[in-house]
mmCIF file with all atom_site columns, C-alpha atoms in Angstrom:
data_model
loop_
_atom_site.group_PDB
_atom_site.id
_atom_site.type_symbol
_atom_site.label_atom_id
_atom_site.label_alt_id
_atom_site.label_comp_id
_atom_site.label_asym_id
_atom_site.label_entity_id
_atom_site.label_seq_id
_atom_site.pdbx_PDB_ins_code
_atom_site.Cartn_x
_atom_site.Cartn_y
_atom_site.Cartn_z
_atom_site.occupancy
_atom_site.B_iso_or_equiv
_atom_site.pdbx_formal_charge
_atom_site.auth_seq_id
_atom_site.auth_comp_id
_atom_site.auth_asym_id
_atom_site.auth_atom_id
_atom_site.pdbx_PDB_model_num
ATOM 1   C CA . MET A 1 1   ? -37.890 37.375 109.475 1.00 0.00 ? 1   MET A CA 1
ATOM 2   C CA . MET A 1 2   ? -40.289 37.788 106.622 1.00 0.00 ? 2   MET A CA 1
ATOM 3   C CA . GLY A 1 3   ? -38.558 36.774 103.398 1.00 0.00 ? 3   GLY A CA 1
ATOM 4   C CA . LEU A 1 4   ? -35.154 36.365 105.053 1.00 0.00 ? 4   LEU A CA 1
ATOM 5   C CA . ASP A 1 5   ? -34.909 32.876 103.573 1.00 0.00 ? 5   ASP A CA 1
ATOM 6   C CA . ILE A 1 6   ? -35.004 34.257 100.022 1.00 0.00 ? 6   ILE A CA 1
ATOM 7   C CA . LYS A 1 7   ? -33.535 37.726 100.457 1.00 0.00 ? 7   LYS A CA 1
ATOM 8   C CA . TYR A 1 8   ? -29.993 36.901 101.576 1.00 0.00 ? 8   TYR A CA 1
ATOM 9   C CA . TRP A 1 9   ? -29.135 33.492 100.194 1.00 0.00 ? 9   TRP A CA 1
ATOM 10  C CA . ASN A 1 10  ? -30.381 30.923 97.716  1.00 0.00 ? 10  ASN A CA 1
ATOM 11  C CA . ALA A 1 11  ? -30.022 27.861 99.944  1.00 0.00 ? 11  ALA A CA 1
ATOM 12  C CA . THR A 1 12  ? -33.783 27.484 100.041 1.00 0.00 ? 12  THR A CA 1
ATOM 13  C CA . VAL A 1 13  ? -33.652 25.712 96.700  1.00 0.00 ? 13  VAL A CA 1
ATOM 14  C CA . ASP A 1 14  ? -32.471 22.700 98.745  1.00 0.00 ? 14  ASP A CA 1
ATOM 15  C CA . TYR A 1 15  ? -35.590 22.628 100.935 1.00 0.00 ? 15  TYR A CA 1
ATOM 16  C CA . ASP A 1 16  ? -39.131 23.942 100.989 1.00 0.00 ? 16  ASP A CA 1
ATOM 17  C CA . VAL A 1 17  ? -39.792 26.737 103.495 1.00 0.00 ? 17  VAL A CA 1
ATOM 18  C CA . LYS A 1 18  ? -43.426 26.831 104.643 1.00 0.00 ? 18  LYS A CA 1
ATOM 19  C CA . ARG A 1 19  ? -45.084 29.828 106.298 1.00 0.00 ? 19  ARG A CA 1
ATOM 20  C CA . GLN A 1 20  ? -48.048 29.906 108.648 1.00 0.00 ? 20  GLN A CA 1
ATOM 21  C CA . VAL A 1 21  ? -51.039 31.436 106.850 1.00 0.00 ? 21  VAL A CA 1
ATOM 22  C CA . ASP A 1 22  ? -52.263 33.724 109.653 1.00 0.00 ? 22  ASP A CA 1
ATOM 23  C CA . ARG A 1 23  ? -48.764 34.454 111.002 1.00 0.00 ? 23  ARG A CA 1
ATOM 24  C CA . PRO A 1 24  ? -46.436 34.523 107.988 1.00 0.00 ? 24  PRO A CA 1
ATOM 25  C CA . GLU A 1 25  ? -43.487 35.490 110.193 1.00 0.00 ? 25  GLU A CA 1
ATOM 26  C CA . ASN A 1 26  ? -43.549 31.867 111.433 1.00 0.00 ? 26  ASN A CA 1
ATOM 27  C CA . PHE A 1 27  ? -41.807 29.374 109.183 1.00 0.00 ? 27  PHE A CA 1
ATOM 28  C CA . ALA A 1 28  ? -40.772 25.715 109.015 1.00 0.00 ? 28  ALA A CA 1
ATOM 29  C CA . PHE A 1 29  ? -38.629 23.456 106.877 1.00 0.00 ? 29  PHE A CA 1
ATOM 30  C CA . LEU A 1 30  ? -37.230 19.936 106.951 1.00 0.00 ? 30  LEU A CA 1
ATOM 31  C CA . TYR A 1 31  ? -33.478 19.465 106.613 1.00 0.00 ? 31  TYR A CA 1
ATOM 32  C CA . LYS A 1 32  ? -31.612 16.195 107.213 1.00 0.00 ? 32  LYS A CA 1
ATOM 33  C CA . LYS A 1 33  ? -34.087 14.583 109.633 1.00 0.00 ? 33  LYS A CA 1
ATOM 34  C CA . VAL A 1 34  ? -34.593 17.799 111.614 1.00 0.00 ? 34  VAL A CA 1
ATOM 35  C CA . VAL A 1 35  ? -37.701 19.961 111.364 1.00 0.00 ? 35  VAL A CA 1
ATOM 36  C CA . PHE A 1 36  ? -36.678 23.588 111.941 1.00 0.00 ? 36  PHE A CA 1
ATOM 37  C CA . ILE A 1 37  ? -39.528 25.796 113.146 1.00 0.00 ? 37  ILE A CA 1
ATOM 38  C CA . GLY A 1 38  ? -39.231 29.566 113.562 1.00 0.00 ? 38  GLY A CA 1
ATOM 39  C CA . LEU A 1 39  ? -41.695 31.352 115.834 1.00 0.00 ? 39  LEU A CA 1
ATOM 40  C CA . HIS A 1 40  ? -42.437 34.979 116.593 1.00 0.00 ? 40  HIS A CA 1
ATOM 41  C CA . MET A 1 41  ? -42.412 34.610 120.371 1.00 0.00 ? 41  MET A CA 1
ATOM 42  C CA . VAL A 1 42  ? -43.192 38.062 121.734 1.00 0.00 ? 42  VAL A CA 1
ATOM 43  C CA . THR A 1 43  ? -45.394 39.549 124.405 1.00 0.00 ? 43  THR A CA 1
ATOM 44  C CA . ASN A 1 44  ? -48.068 41.978 123.300 1.00 0.00 ? 44  ASN A CA 1
ATOM 45  C CA . SER A 1 45  ? -49.575 44.760 125.416 1.00 0.00 ? 45  SER A CA 1
ATOM 46  C CA . ASP A 1 46  ? -52.916 43.019 124.865 1.00 0.00 ? 46  ASP A CA 1
ATOM 47  C CA . ALA A 1 47  ? -52.999 39.810 126.946 1.00 0.00 ? 47  ALA A CA 1
ATOM 48  C CA . ASN A 1 48  ? -55.581 38.275 124.606 1.00 0.00 ? 48  ASN A CA 1
ATOM 49  C CA . GLU A 1 49  ? -53.293 38.822 121.602 1.00 0.00 ? 49  GLU A CA 1
ATOM 50  C CA . THR A 1 50  ? -50.374 37.289 123.497 1.00 0.00 ? 50  THR A CA 1
ATOM 51  C CA . MET A 1 51  ? -52.467 34.205 124.290 1.00 0.00 ? 51  MET A CA 1
ATOM 52  C CA . ALA A 1 52  ? -53.702 33.973 120.685 1.00 0.00 ? 52  ALA A CA 1
ATOM 53  C CA . ARG A 1 53  ? -50.110 34.182 119.433 1.00 0.00 ? 53  ARG A CA 1
ATOM 54  C CA . LEU A 1 54  ? -48.970 31.433 121.825 1.00 0.00 ? 54  LEU A CA 1
ATOM 55  C CA . GLU A 1 55  ? -51.857 29.215 120.709 1.00 0.00 ? 55  GLU A CA 1
ATOM 56  C CA . ASP A 1 56  ? -51.037 29.851 117.031 1.00 0.00 ? 56  ASP A CA 1
ATOM 57  C CA . ASN A 1 57  ? -47.363 29.137 117.687 1.00 0.00 ? 57  ASN A CA 1
ATOM 58  C CA . LEU A 1 58  ? -48.154 25.863 119.430 1.00 0.00 ? 58  LEU A CA 1
ATOM 59  C CA . GLU A 1 59  ? -50.471 24.841 116.588 1.00 0.00 ? 59  GLU A CA 1
ATOM 60  C CA . TRP A 1 60  ? -47.715 25.671 114.059 1.00 0.00 ? 60  TRP A CA 1
ATOM 61  C CA . VAL A 1 61  ? -45.171 23.533 115.925 1.00 0.00 ? 61  VAL A CA 1
ATOM 62  C CA . ALA A 1 62  ? -47.583 20.617 116.390 1.00 0.00 ? 62  ALA A CA 1
ATOM 63  C CA . SER A 1 63  ? -48.793 20.640 112.787 1.00 0.00 ? 63  SER A CA 1
ATOM 64  C CA . ASN A 1 64  ? -45.252 20.632 111.398 1.00 0.00 ? 64  ASN A CA 1
ATOM 65  C CA . VAL A 1 65  ? -44.105 17.878 113.740 1.00 0.00 ? 65  VAL A CA 1
ATOM 66  C CA . GLU A 1 66  ? -47.105 15.821 112.637 1.00 0.00 ? 66  GLU A CA 1
ATOM 67  C CA . LYS A 1 67  ? -46.473 16.586 108.956 1.00 0.00 ? 67  LYS A CA 1
ATOM 68  C CA . TYR A 1 68  ? -42.823 15.479 109.069 1.00 0.00 ? 68  TYR A CA 1
ATOM 69  C CA . TRP A 1 69  ? -43.139 12.856 111.844 1.00 0.00 ? 69  TRP A CA 1
ATOM 70  C CA . ASN A 1 70  ? -41.877 9.867  109.826 1.00 0.00 ? 70  ASN A CA 1
ATOM 71  C CA . ASN A 1 71  ? -38.863 11.815 108.533 1.00 0.00 ? 71  ASN A CA 1
ATOM 72  C CA . ILE A 1 72  ? -37.525 13.453 111.696 1.00 0.00 ? 72  ILE A CA 1
ATOM 73  C CA . ASP A 1 73  ? -35.323 12.583 114.629 1.00 0.00 ? 73  ASP A CA 1
ATOM 74  C CA . ALA A 1 74  ? -35.293 16.102 116.080 1.00 0.00 ? 74  ALA A CA 1
ATOM 75  C CA . ILE A 1 75  ? -37.546 19.143 116.500 1.00 0.00 ? 75  ILE A CA 1
ATOM 76  C CA . PHE A 1 76  ? -35.606 22.441 116.521 1.00 0.00 ? 76  PHE A CA 1
ATOM 77  C CA . VAL A 1 77  ? -37.781 25.389 117.534 1.00 0.00 ? 77  VAL A CA 1
ATOM 78  C CA . MET A 1 78  ? -36.390 28.916 117.255 1.00 0.00 ? 78  MET A CA 1
ATOM 79  C CA . GLY A 1 79  ? -38.075 31.661 119.250 1.00 0.00 ? 79  GLY A CA 1
ATOM 80  C CA . TYR A 1 80  ? -36.925 34.948 120.664 1.00 0.00 ? 80  TYR A CA 1
ATOM 81  C CA . SER A 1 81  ? -38.239 35.048 124.198 1.00 0.00 ? 81  SER A CA 1
ATOM 82  C CA . ARG A 1 82  ? -37.349 32.926 127.194 1.00 0.00 ? 82  ARG A CA 1
ATOM 83  C CA . LEU A 1 83  ? -39.148 29.618 127.239 1.00 0.00 ? 83  LEU A CA 1
ATOM 84  C CA . LEU A 1 84  ? -39.587 29.761 131.010 1.00 0.00 ? 84  LEU A CA 1
ATOM 85  C CA . ALA A 1 85  ? -40.880 33.359 131.103 1.00 0.00 ? 85  ALA A CA 1
ATOM 86  C CA . GLU A 1 86  ? -44.182 33.655 132.963 1.00 0.00 ? 86  GLU A CA 1
ATOM 87  C CA . GLU A 1 87  ? -46.010 34.984 129.907 1.00 0.00 ? 87  GLU A CA 1
ATOM 88  C CA . ASN A 1 88  ? -44.930 31.881 127.927 1.00 0.00 ? 88  ASN A CA 1
ATOM 89  C CA . ALA A 1 89  ? -46.204 29.392 130.522 1.00 0.00 ? 89  ALA A CA 1
ATOM 90  C CA . PRO A 1 90  ? -49.090 28.086 128.369 1.00 0.00 ? 90  PRO A CA 1
ATOM 91  C CA . PHE A 1 91  ? -46.698 27.405 125.480 1.00 0.00 ? 91  PHE A CA 1
ATOM 92  C CA . TYR A 1 92  ? -44.058 25.871 127.761 1.00 0.00 ? 92  TYR A CA 1
ATOM 93  C CA . ASP A 1 93  ? -46.594 23.646 129.542 1.00 0.00 ? 93  ASP A CA 1
ATOM 94  C CA . ALA A 1 94  ? -47.942 22.394 126.215 1.00 0.00 ? 94  ALA A CA 1
ATOM 95  C CA . MET A 1 95  ? -44.427 21.679 124.920 1.00 0.00 ? 95  MET A CA 1
ATOM 96  C CA . VAL A 1 96  ? -43.592 19.706 128.074 1.00 0.00 ? 96  VAL A CA 1
ATOM 97  C CA . THR A 1 97  ? -46.781 17.663 127.716 1.00 0.00 ? 97  THR A CA 1
ATOM 98  C CA . LYS A 1 98  ? -46.086 16.963 124.011 1.00 0.00 ? 98  LYS A CA 1
ATOM 99  C CA . LYS A 1 99  ? -42.486 15.950 124.783 1.00 0.00 ? 99  LYS A CA 1
ATOM 100 C CA . GLN A 1 100 ? -43.524 13.620 127.597 1.00 0.00 ? 100 GLN A CA 1
ATOM 101 C CA . THR A 1 101 ? -46.259 11.928 125.583 1.00 0.00 ? 101 THR A CA 1
ATOM 102 C CA . GLU A 1 102 ? -46.362 12.189 121.789 1.00 0.00 ? 102 GLU A CA 1
ATOM 103 C CA . TRP A 1 103 ? -42.779 13.343 121.093 1.00 0.00 ? 103 TRP A CA 1
ATOM 104 C CA . ASN A 1 104 ? -40.921 11.246 123.680 1.00 0.00 ? 104 ASN A CA 1
ATOM 105 C CA . ASP A 1 105 ? -38.698 9.566  121.064 1.00 0.00 ? 105 ASP A CA 1
ATOM 106 C CA . LYS A 1 106 ? -37.584 12.860 119.441 1.00 0.00 ? 106 LYS A CA 1
ATOM 107 C CA . LEU A 1 107 ? -34.986 15.389 120.566 1.00 0.00 ? 107 LEU A CA 1
ATOM 108 C CA . LEU A 1 108 ? -36.721 18.724 121.277 1.00 0.00 ? 108 LEU A CA 1
ATOM 109 C CA . VAL A 1 109 ? -34.650 21.917 121.188 1.00 0.00 ? 109 VAL A CA 1
ATOM 110 C CA . TYR A 1 110 ? -35.886 25.439 121.893 1.00 0.00 ? 110 TYR A CA 1
ATOM 111 C CA . ALA A 1 111 ? -33.310 28.005 120.752 1.00 0.00 ? 111 ALA A CA 1
ATOM 112 C CA . ARG A 1 112 ? -33.545 31.621 121.856 1.00 0.00 ? 112 ARG A CA 1
ATOM 113 C CA . ARG A 1 113 ? -31.617 34.840 122.113 1.00 0.00 ? 113 ARG A CA 1
ATOM 114 C CA . ALA A 1 114 ? -29.682 35.357 125.360 1.00 0.00 ? 114 ALA A CA 1
ATOM 115 C CA . SER A 1 115 ? -26.910 37.496 126.815 1.00 0.00 ? 115 SER A CA 1
ATOM 116 C CA . ASP A 1 116 ? -24.503 34.525 126.883 1.00 0.00 ? 116 ASP A CA 1
ATOM 117 C CA . SER A 1 117 ? -24.398 31.273 124.954 1.00 0.00 ? 117 SER A CA 1
ATOM 118 C CA . GLY A 1 118 ? -25.166 28.044 126.736 1.00 0.00 ? 118 GLY A CA 1
ATOM 119 C CA . MET A 1 119 ? -27.421 25.041 126.905 1.00 0.00 ? 119 MET A CA 1
ATOM 120 C CA . ILE A 1 120 ? -29.888 23.845 129.504 1.00 0.00 ? 120 ILE A CA 1
ATOM 121 C CA . ARG A 1 121 ? -30.413 20.100 129.313 1.00 0.00 ? 121 ARG A CA 1
ATOM 122 C CA . ASN A 1 122 ? -33.567 18.312 130.415 1.00 0.00 ? 122 ASN A CA 1
ATOM 123 C CA . VAL A 1 123 ? -35.661 21.477 130.745 1.00 0.00 ? 123 VAL A CA 1
ATOM 124 C CA . GLY A 1 124 ? -38.181 21.087 133.549 1.00 0.00 ? 124 GLY A CA 1
ATOM 125 C CA . GLY A 1 125 ? -36.760 17.632 134.267 1.00 0.00 ? 125 GLY A CA 1
ATOM 126 C CA . VAL A 1 126 ? -37.891 16.368 130.852 1.00 0.00 ? 126 VAL A CA 1
ATOM 127 C CA . GLU A 1 127 ? -35.277 14.161 129.231 1.00 0.00 ? 127 GLU A CA 1
ATOM 128 C CA . ASN A 1 128 ? -34.025 15.276 125.790 1.00 0.00 ? 128 ASN A CA 1
ATOM 129 C CA . PHE A 1 129 ? -35.742 18.672 126.009 1.00 0.00 ? 129 PHE A CA 1
ATOM 130 C CA . LEU A 1 130 ? -33.025 21.295 125.566 1.00 0.00 ? 130 LEU A CA 1
ATOM 131 C CA . GLU A 1 131 ? -32.967 25.070 125.678 1.00 0.00 ? 131 GLU A CA 1
ATOM 132 C CA . LEU A 1 132 ? -30.171 26.523 123.551 1.00 0.00 ? 132 LEU A CA 1
ATOM 133 C CA . LYS A 1 133 ? -29.218 30.069 124.525 1.00 0.00 ? 133 LYS A CA 1
ATOM 134 C CA . VAL A 1 134 ? -27.633 31.969 121.635 1.00 0.00 ? 134 VAL A CA 1
ATOM 135 C CA . GLY A 1 135 ? -25.547 34.838 122.956 1.00 0.00 ? 135 GLY A CA 1
ATOM 136 C CA . ASN A 1 136 ? -24.446 38.049 121.359 1.00 0.00 ? 136 ASN A CA 1
ATOM 137 C CA . GLU A 1 137 ? -20.814 36.956 121.226 1.00 0.00 ? 137 GLU A CA 1
ATOM 138 C CA . TRP A 1 138 ? -18.003 36.609 118.779 1.00 0.00 ? 138 TRP A CA 1
ATOM 139 C CA . PRO A 1 139 ? -17.250 34.155 117.427 1.00 0.00 ? 139 PRO A CA 1
ATOM 140 C CA . ILE A 1 140 ? -20.740 32.855 116.866 1.00 0.00 ? 140 ILE A CA 1
ATOM 141 C CA . MET A 1 141 ? -21.604 29.319 117.891 1.00 0.00 ? 141 MET A CA 1
ATOM 142 C CA . ASP A 1 142 ? -21.584 26.372 115.525 1.00 0.00 ? 142 ASP A CA 1
ATOM 143 C CA . VAL A 1 143 ? -24.641 24.263 116.331 1.00 0.00 ? 143 VAL A CA 1
ATOM 144 C CA . ARG A 1 144 ? -24.893 20.647 115.202 1.00 0.00 ? 144 ARG A CA 1
ATOM 145 C CA . VAL A 1 145 ? -27.858 18.341 115.457 1.00 0.00 ? 145 VAL A CA 1
ATOM 146 C CA . ARG A 1 146 ? -26.674 14.774 114.945 1.00 0.00 ? 146 ARG A CA 1
ATOM 147 C CA . THR A 1 147 ? -29.308 12.350 113.698 1.00 0.00 ? 147 THR A CA 1
ATOM 148 C CA . GLY A 1 148 ? -29.558 8.892  112.207 1.00 0.00 ? 148 GLY A CA 1
ATOM 149 C CA . GLY A 1 149 ? -27.236 7.114  114.617 1.00 0.00 ? 149 GLY A CA 1
ATOM 150 C CA . ASP A 1 150 ? -28.136 4.673  117.348 1.00 0.00 ? 150 ASP A CA 1
ATOM 151 C CA . GLY A 1 151 ? -30.476 6.154  119.933 1.00 0.00 ? 151 GLY A CA 1
ATOM 152 C CA . MET A 1 152 ? -31.678 9.703  120.427 1.00 0.00 ? 152 MET A CA 1
ATOM 153 C CA . ALA A 1 153 ? -30.535 12.560 118.190 1.00 0.00 ? 153 ALA A CA 1
ATOM 154 C CA . LYS A 1 154 ? -27.924 14.798 119.836 1.00 0.00 ? 154 LYS A CA 1
ATOM 155 C CA . LEU A 1 155 ? -27.236 18.519 119.919 1.00 0.00 ? 155 LEU A CA 1
ATOM 156 C CA . ASP A 1 156 ? -23.872 20.102 120.495 1.00 0.00 ? 156 ASP A CA 1
ATOM 157 C CA . TYR A 1 157 ? -22.260 23.439 119.844 1.00 0.00 ? 157 TYR A CA 1
ATOM 158 C CA . ARG A 1 158 ? -18.736 24.791 119.738 1.00 0.00 ? 158 ARG A CA 1
ATOM 159 C CA . ASP A 1 159 ? -16.688 27.892 119.141 1.00 0.00 ? 159 ASP A CA 1
ATOM 160 C CA . VAL A 1 160 ? -16.500 28.226 115.351 1.00 0.00 ? 160 VAL A CA 1
ATOM 161 C CA . MET A 1 161 ? -12.873 29.262 115.600 1.00 0.00 ? 161 MET A CA 1
ATOM 162 C CA . ALA A 1 162 ? -11.855 26.003 117.311 1.00 0.00 ? 162 ALA A CA 1
ATOM 163 C CA . VAL A 1 163 ? -9.896  23.513 115.233 1.00 0.00 ? 163 VAL A CA 1
ATOM 164 C CA . ASP A 1 164 ? -11.823 20.293 114.735 1.00 0.00 ? 164 ASP A CA 1
ATOM 165 C CA . ASP A 1 165 ? -10.335 17.065 113.362 1.00 0.00 ? 165 ASP A CA 1
ATOM 166 C CA . ASP A 1 166 ? -13.775 15.983 112.145 1.00 0.00 ? 166 ASP A CA 1
ATOM 167 C CA . ASP A 1 167 ? -14.977 18.918 110.086 1.00 0.00 ? 167 ASP A CA 1
ATOM 168 C CA . ASP A 1 168 ? -17.022 16.937 107.568 1.00 0.00 ? 168 ASP A CA 1
ATOM 169 C CA . GLY A 1 169 ? -20.311 17.731 109.326 1.00 0.00 ? 169 GLY A CA 1
ATOM 170 C CA . ASP A 1 170 ? -21.225 14.252 110.531 1.00 0.00 ? 170 ASP A CA 1
ATOM 171 C CA . ASP A 1 171 ? -20.201 11.962 113.332 1.00 0.00 ? 171 ASP A CA 1
ATOM 172 C CA . ASP A 1 172 ? -19.534 8.925  111.137 1.00 0.00 ? 172 ASP A CA 1
ATOM 173 C CA . ASP A 1 173 ? -22.741 7.208  112.236 1.00 0.00 ? 173 ASP A CA 1
ATOM 174 C CA . GLY A 1 174 ? -25.316 9.733  111.184 1.00 0.00 ? 174 GLY A CA 1
ATOM 175 C CA . GLU A 1 175 ? -26.127 13.013 109.559 1.00 0.00 ? 175 GLU A CA 1
ATOM 176 C CA . ALA A 1 176 ? -25.537 16.476 110.916 1.00 0.00 ? 176 ALA A CA 1
ATOM 177 C CA . ALA A 1 177 ? -27.913 19.316 110.228 1.00 0.00 ? 177 ALA A CA 1
#
């Protein structure tokens, strides 16, 4: 994912992509009241390196949420591995704690690669904590994070080939990212 934001398109002129100093494969940017955070969520053969990576990833998420706190309605984390995998338990537990305490008024989404597309709502029984599974399917999914309206930000997705009467990108009471 290194340099992907500048190699294939020039959209990054619209927002500032930040990279984690010690793990430059991790990135973050703010777009329409959503902080998007990309993480290299992998397991290493060395358990200590795996734990160090999880700690760095959590620090990267927390620092970006703090940095953009007054300008966000949603936190959209993109990782590769399953959130509920045993090796990710320290990261998952910390995310649950953050969502239940400090981030309780923000939508929290963890998006990951999966065999089939789908969404798990209220992960671990935590309200407004979603796991978005992005499958290897055609057509790809169209994901929308709706912010700025009354109440909690919302996430939905649809088949990109479906005809939609409201294709302007917002839900008439807020922004869509």
